[in-house]
């Protein structure tokens, strides 16, 4: 399988001093107090999605 090309886009946005991030699934997560908080939550969100995917694969779905 050939590796895919991945394009990064700015996922963190600020609205009225609060930070949010958008997901590939089309959701907007937040608000967070700082950009650092939002970026940390992105990493945690990705980990949760990967874990859920792995569990689904194990269960045969």
PDB file of C-alpha atoms in Angstrom:
ATOM      1  CA  UNK A   1       0.000   0.000   0.000  1.00  0.00           C
ATOM      2  CA  UNK A   2       1.453   3.346  -1.040  1.00  0.00           C
ATOM      3  CA  UNK A   3       1.649   6.018   1.629  1.00  0.00           C
ATOM      4  CA  UNK A   4      -0.992   8.699   1.293  1.00  0.00           C
ATOM      5  CA  UNK A   5      -0.374  12.392   1.065  1.00  0.00           C
ATOM      6  CA  UNK A   6      -1.505  14.245   4.141  1.00  0.00           C
ATOM      7  CA  UNK A   7      -2.169  17.964   4.174  1.00  0.00           C
ATOM      8  CA  UNK A   8      -2.134  19.864   7.420  1.00  0.00           C
ATOM      9  CA  UNK A   9      -4.482  22.727   7.946  1.00  0.00           C
ATOM     10  CA  UNK A  10      -4.785  25.117  10.832  1.00  0.00           C
ATOM     11  CA  UNK A  11      -7.126  23.325  13.209  1.00  0.00           C
ATOM     12  CA  UNK A  12      -7.040  25.803  16.091  1.00  0.00           C
ATOM     13  CA  UNK A  13      -9.096  28.976  15.933  1.00  0.00           C
ATOM     14  CA  UNK A  14      -9.767  31.738  18.426  1.00  0.00           C
ATOM     15  CA  UNK A  15     -13.195  33.289  18.982  1.00  0.00           C
ATOM     16  CA  UNK A  16     -13.652  36.008  21.585  1.00  0.00           C
ATOM     17  CA  UNK A  17     -10.476  34.966  23.380  1.00  0.00           C
ATOM     18  CA  UNK A  18     -11.432  31.291  23.573  1.00  0.00           C
ATOM     19  CA  UNK A  19      -9.787  28.544  21.534  1.00  0.00           C
ATOM     20  CA  UNK A  20     -11.406  25.749  19.556  1.00  0.00           C
ATOM     21  CA  UNK A  21     -10.200  23.031  17.224  1.00  0.00           C
ATOM     22  CA  UNK A  22     -11.933  21.446  14.282  1.00  0.00           C
ATOM     23  CA  UNK A  23     -11.879  17.720  13.605  1.00  0.00           C
ATOM     24  CA  UNK A  24     -11.889  15.690  10.403  1.00  0.00           C
ATOM     25  CA  UNK A  25     -15.277  14.443  11.518  1.00  0.00           C
ATOM     26  CA  UNK A  26     -16.584  17.989  11.177  1.00  0.00           C
ATOM     27  CA  UNK A  27     -16.980  18.859  14.841  1.00  0.00           C
ATOM     28  CA  UNK A  28     -15.734  21.943  16.638  1.00  0.00           C
ATOM     29  CA  UNK A  29     -14.255  21.114  20.046  1.00  0.00           C
ATOM     30  CA  UNK A  30     -13.819  23.608  22.868  1.00  0.00           C
ATOM     31  CA  UNK A  31     -13.740  26.174  24.231  1.00  0.00           C
ATOM     32  CA  UNK A  32     -10.268  26.094  25.780  1.00  0.00           C
ATOM     33  CA  UNK A  33      -8.599  28.886  27.731  1.00  0.00           C
ATOM     34  CA  UNK A  34      -5.311  28.871  25.785  1.00  0.00           C
ATOM     35  CA  UNK A  35      -3.965  27.703  22.448  1.00  0.00           C
ATOM     36  CA  UNK A  36      -1.675  25.312  24.338  1.00  0.00           C
ATOM     37  CA  UNK A  37      -4.726  23.763  26.022  1.00  0.00           C
ATOM     38  CA  UNK A  38      -6.426  23.328  22.649  1.00  0.00           C
ATOM     39  CA  UNK A  39      -3.337  21.738  21.104  1.00  0.00           C
ATOM     40  CA  UNK A  40      -2.987  19.334  24.041  1.00  0.00           C
ATOM     41  CA  UNK A  41      -6.641  18.375  23.637  1.00  0.00           C
ATOM     42  CA  UNK A  42      -6.068  17.689  19.925  1.00  0.00           C
ATOM     43  CA  UNK A  43      -3.495  15.053  20.862  1.00  0.00           C
ATOM     44  CA  UNK A  44      -5.876  13.504  23.403  1.00  0.00           C
ATOM     45  CA  UNK A  45      -8.748  13.557  20.890  1.00  0.00           C
ATOM     46  CA  UNK A  46      -6.627  11.773  18.273  1.00  0.00           C
ATOM     47  CA  UNK A  47      -5.617   9.146  20.831  1.00  0.00           C
ATOM     48  CA  UNK A  48      -9.280   8.526  21.748  1.00  0.00           C
ATOM     49  CA  UNK A  49     -10.263   8.159  18.081  1.00  0.00           C
ATOM     50  CA  UNK A  50      -7.403   5.716  17.465  1.00  0.00           C
ATOM     51  CA  UNK A  51      -8.310   3.668  20.537  1.00  0.00           C
ATOM     52  CA  UNK A  52     -11.970   3.509  19.491  1.00  0.00           C
ATOM     53  CA  UNK A  53     -10.955   2.406  16.007  1.00  0.00           C
ATOM     54  CA  UNK A  54      -8.710  -0.322  17.415  1.00  0.00           C
ATOM     55  CA  UNK A  55     -11.509  -1.568  19.670  1.00  0.00           C
ATOM     56  CA  UNK A  56     -13.927  -1.659  16.753  1.00  0.00           C
ATOM     57  CA  UNK A  57     -11.411  -3.668  14.716  1.00  0.00           C
ATOM     58  CA  UNK A  58     -10.971  -6.158  17.571  1.00  0.00           C
ATOM     59  CA  UNK A  59     -14.708  -6.616  17.933  1.00  0.00           C
ATOM     60  CA  UNK A  60     -15.023  -7.402  14.225  1.00  0.00           C
ATOM     61  CA  UNK A  61     -17.038  -4.349  13.252  1.00  0.00           C
TER      62      UNK A  61
END
